[in-house]
Each structure stands twice: as structure tokens, then as C-alpha cells.
Amino acid sequence: MKKILVARAVFPDVIDRLGRYFDVESNQADHIFTSAELGAKLADKDGAFVAGERIDASILAAAPRLRVVSNMAVGYNNFDIDAFNRAGVLGTNTPDVLNETTADMGWALMMAAARRMSESERWLRTGAWDRWAYDMLTGVDIHGSTLGVIGMGRIGQAVARRAKGFGMRVVYHNRSRVAPEIERELNAEYLDKTALLKTADHIVLVLPYTAQSHHTIGAAELALMKPTATLTNIARGGIIDDAALVVALRERRIAAAGLDVFEGEPKLNPGFLELPSVVLTPHIGSATEGTRRAMANLAADNLIAALGEGPQAGQPPSPINPDVMARWVSA
Ligand code: DGY
């Protein structure tokens, strides 16, 4: 029987399902393994189920039997895919099943930032509310404004689609323009990054984290935004230069921000904690019971199929670097 590691705690029924096919070492205590511990755990494993753990050349070198690492996440910036290719290891991820849930979260953060929801609630809980006032906690409108989406993949499109009900103009920036029929369906207009930053009232970041997208938003970009604009990040830490954003918010160069992801998370820039104009959540973009179950099951499907078991044997549903599989067959 092939051996696998489930590196993080996950739904018990998913562990049971994996146990029908494999000898499973699980981690339901949810110990966070160091890189060296993970390498040692993987030394005799054929497959691994991870949820954002960094898998790089040194870990792969410690795991000579390893064939597949299944990420319970759509983003896979935790994988060194070049190292996977060199080692002949397949990486898989969980696209699509979280699109709508994550888009909902983008809207929740954008609206909470624009309408000062967290700040209002914190203040109300102090007991200081004693009257209505014409200028109390006024924010900025969502309806009728311009939504700017940076990163028009499947989640970006789901964010943009929701703008229709709010009568918004939609502008977007992406590495390449999306198909004309998608632009038409979303009523979305392509702009270069500078034009988008100057035009949009509410910017939502939905792009993958790569060396190229590192600090897509820094001091220069924040300086181009409207002073009334909001910025929401549901993608990855590192896409925003968090130190620059703290300064921009402190100096009120933009109105507000909604952040679900941070540079160096789970730590975050302490400057954010002092700022009333930022809504902060702990990387919960995909966190509904149904969506997390769908992600866990898709990650399990990938692992089972990639290791040649189950109804989709040999055909994992969402491989990242499928070319390596041909090398297994010919090996
Ligand atoms: C993803 O799927 O990439 C999410 O950020 C993990 O929850």
C-alpha cells in the first residue's frame, strides 16, 4: 500500500476516504511542521496532502519516493514548481470550487471598508453612541461607483459579475485581456494599471502571487489612487507592500482597505492594528464549511488519482505540472 502524509488537520471523513487507498499518516493535532520535520516525514511517502506548506528543492531531495503533493488551495506559490519538475513530482491544487465564496469575501471586505463597518462596531461596543449625527461615520458609496479588478481570472470574474446589481462601472487589469465575450458579459473595460489606479473607486486584488506580482501595489501605486478609494486584497500577502499601505492609510492618502492576506502571515504589520480605516481578517477568503469541504475533497481526489487509485486513476482533476506524469509512465 502506498504511503501518504496529510500534513495538516482536515475533515476526518476525508482522512477516512484517503485511508481506503493508502497507509495514511495524519496530523489531526495540527502541529506546524518545520521544513526539516516535513522533509523527515516525507522520506518514506509516495504522496502528500498539504495546505499552503512550503515545498521546495530541499524537501523534495529528502523525499525520494514522492510522486505527488496535493495543495488544499488554489494558490500554489508555496510550491517551487521548477524544483517539482526537476524532481518529477506532480503538484495539484483546488481551482474553481472556491471562486464564488472567495468573491463573496472580496465584496464583504470592500463593503466593510467603504462603509466603515469594523470601525463602527468597535466604537458602538465602547458604549460611546449617544445620538444620531449627520456626519457620524460617513463612508464612501459602492453603488454607482467604479470597481477596479486587478487579476481577471476566475475569481476576479466572479467579483466583477457581482458589480451589476450595484450599477457599477467595471474596469480591470490583467496580464492579458480576457476574451471579448467575457468582457461583454461582465461589461468590463480593460485599462492599463496606471489608468485603473487613477480611475477606480474600489480596487480588488485577485491575482496570483509570483515574482512578477510581488508589490504590485506599493507607494507609487497608492499615490495614484483617489483619496476616496478603497483597496481590498483577497489574493496573497506580498502583492501589496504592507509597509507602504500602512503609511498611505495613516496619511489618509486612500480612504480605507480590506485585507484578508498579509506579508509574512500569520504575522502582520503592527501598523495595521492602530488604523481604524483597515478591515482585517485572517485569510478566510474560502472559509465556508461547504467550500472548505469541496477543497478538501478535490485535494483528496487529486492525490488518489495521481497515485493511480480510485475512479479517476491516472487522471488527477487539477494537475499544475501534468507533463511530469509522462515521465512516470516511461520511467
Ligand atoms: C487558496 O485557495 O489559495 C486560499 O487562499 C487558501 O484558503
Short mmCIF file of N, CA, C and O and ligand atoms in Angstrom, two decimals, residues 51 71-77 94 98 102 155 234-236 260-261 265 283-287 292 295, ligand 1:
data_model
loop_
_atom_site.label_atom_id
_atom_site.label_comp_id
_atom_site.label_asym_id
_atom_site.label_seq_id
_atom_site.Cartn_x
_atom_site.Cartn_y
_atom_site.Cartn_z
N ALA A 51 -1.56 22.13 2.91
CA ALA A 51 -2.46 23.28 2.83
C ALA A 51 -1.62 24.54 2.99
O ALA A 51 -1.67 25.22 4.01
N ASN A 71 -2.14 20.30 -2.96
CA ASN A 71 -2.33 21.51 -2.15
C ASN A 71 -3.83 21.74 -1.96
O ASN A 71 -4.57 21.81 -2.96
N MET A 72 -4.27 21.89 -0.73
CA MET A 72 -5.68 22.25 -0.49
C MET A 72 -5.80 23.77 -0.56
O MET A 72 -6.04 24.46 0.43
N ALA A 73 -5.61 24.30 -1.75
CA ALA A 73 -5.67 25.74 -2.02
C ALA A 73 -5.58 25.90 -3.53
O ALA A 73 -4.99 25.05 -4.21
N VAL A 74 -6.16 26.96 -4.03
CA VAL A 74 -5.99 27.23 -5.46
C VAL A 74 -4.63 27.86 -5.72
O VAL A 74 -3.95 27.54 -6.69
N GLY A 75 -4.19 28.76 -4.82
CA GLY A 75 -2.89 29.41 -4.98
C GLY A 75 -1.80 28.39 -4.65
O GLY A 75 -1.94 27.62 -3.69
N TYR A 76 -0.74 28.37 -5.44
CA TYR A 76 0.33 27.39 -5.16
C TYR A 76 1.70 28.06 -5.18
O TYR A 76 2.70 27.44 -5.55
N ASN A 77 1.73 29.27 -4.69
CA ASN A 77 3.02 29.95 -4.57
C ASN A 77 3.90 29.31 -3.48
O ASN A 77 5.07 29.64 -3.37
N THR A 94 -6.56 23.31 -6.01
CA THR A 94 -8.03 23.18 -5.95
C THR A 94 -8.73 24.39 -6.58
O THR A 94 -9.36 25.19 -5.89
N LEU A 98 -13.72 27.26 -5.12
CA LEU A 98 -13.80 28.35 -4.14
C LEU A 98 -14.07 29.72 -4.80
O LEU A 98 -14.08 30.74 -4.11
N THR A 102 -14.93 33.01 -2.45
CA THR A 102 -13.86 34.00 -2.31
C THR A 102 -14.30 35.35 -2.87
O THR A 102 -13.96 36.41 -2.32
N ILE A 155 -11.70 33.96 -10.20
CA ILE A 155 -12.23 34.65 -9.01
C ILE A 155 -12.46 36.13 -9.33
O ILE A 155 -13.48 36.71 -8.95
N ILE A 234 -7.75 40.00 -1.52
CA ILE A 234 -8.19 38.63 -1.18
C ILE A 234 -7.29 37.61 -1.85
O ILE A 234 -7.64 36.44 -1.95
N ALA A 235 -6.11 38.06 -2.33
CA ALA A 235 -5.26 37.17 -3.13
C ALA A 235 -4.16 36.56 -2.28
O ALA A 235 -4.32 35.46 -1.75
N ARG A 236 -3.08 37.27 -2.13
CA ARG A 236 -1.95 36.77 -1.35
C ARG A 236 -1.22 37.94 -0.72
O ARG A 236 -1.14 39.04 -1.32
N ASP A 260 -7.41 40.44 3.69
CA ASP A 260 -7.56 39.07 4.20
C ASP A 260 -6.22 38.34 4.21
O ASP A 260 -6.12 37.25 4.77
N VAL A 261 -5.21 38.95 3.59
CA VAL A 261 -3.90 38.30 3.44
C VAL A 261 -2.81 39.33 3.67
O VAL A 261 -3.01 40.52 3.40
N GLU A 265 2.27 36.53 6.82
CA GLU A 265 1.21 35.99 7.69
C GLU A 265 1.60 34.61 8.23
O GLU A 265 2.33 33.88 7.56
N HIS A 283 -7.12 35.48 6.64
CA HIS A 283 -7.07 34.56 5.48
C HIS A 283 -8.25 33.58 5.49
O HIS A 283 -8.07 32.36 5.51
N ILE A 284 -9.46 34.17 5.46
CA ILE A 284 -10.68 33.33 5.49
C ILE A 284 -11.47 33.43 4.19
O ILE A 284 -12.67 33.14 4.16
N GLY A 285 -10.78 33.84 3.11
CA GLY A 285 -11.50 34.05 1.83
C GLY A 285 -12.34 32.86 1.41
O GLY A 285 -13.44 33.02 0.89
N SER A 286 -11.84 31.65 1.60
CA SER A 286 -12.58 30.46 1.15
C SER A 286 -13.27 29.75 2.31
O SER A 286 -13.74 28.61 2.16
N ALA A 287 -13.34 30.42 3.45
CA ALA A 287 -13.76 29.73 4.67
C ALA A 287 -15.27 29.68 4.88
O ALA A 287 -15.81 30.35 5.75
N ARG A 292 -14.81 24.72 2.04
CA ARG A 292 -13.63 24.03 2.56
C ARG A 292 -13.77 22.51 2.37
O ARG A 292 -12.79 21.82 2.09
N MET A 295 -12.94 21.87 -1.24
CA MET A 295 -11.49 21.96 -1.46
C MET A 295 -10.78 20.71 -0.95
O MET A 295 -9.91 20.15 -1.63
C1 DGY B 1 -6.36 29.46 -1.74
O1 DGY B 1 -7.10 28.53 -2.08
O2 DGY B 1 -5.37 29.80 -2.40
C2 DGY B 1 -6.72 30.15 -0.48
O3 DGY B 1 -6.02 31.32 -0.32
C3 DGY B 1 -6.48 29.20 0.67
O4 DGY B 1 -7.52 29.34 1.53
#
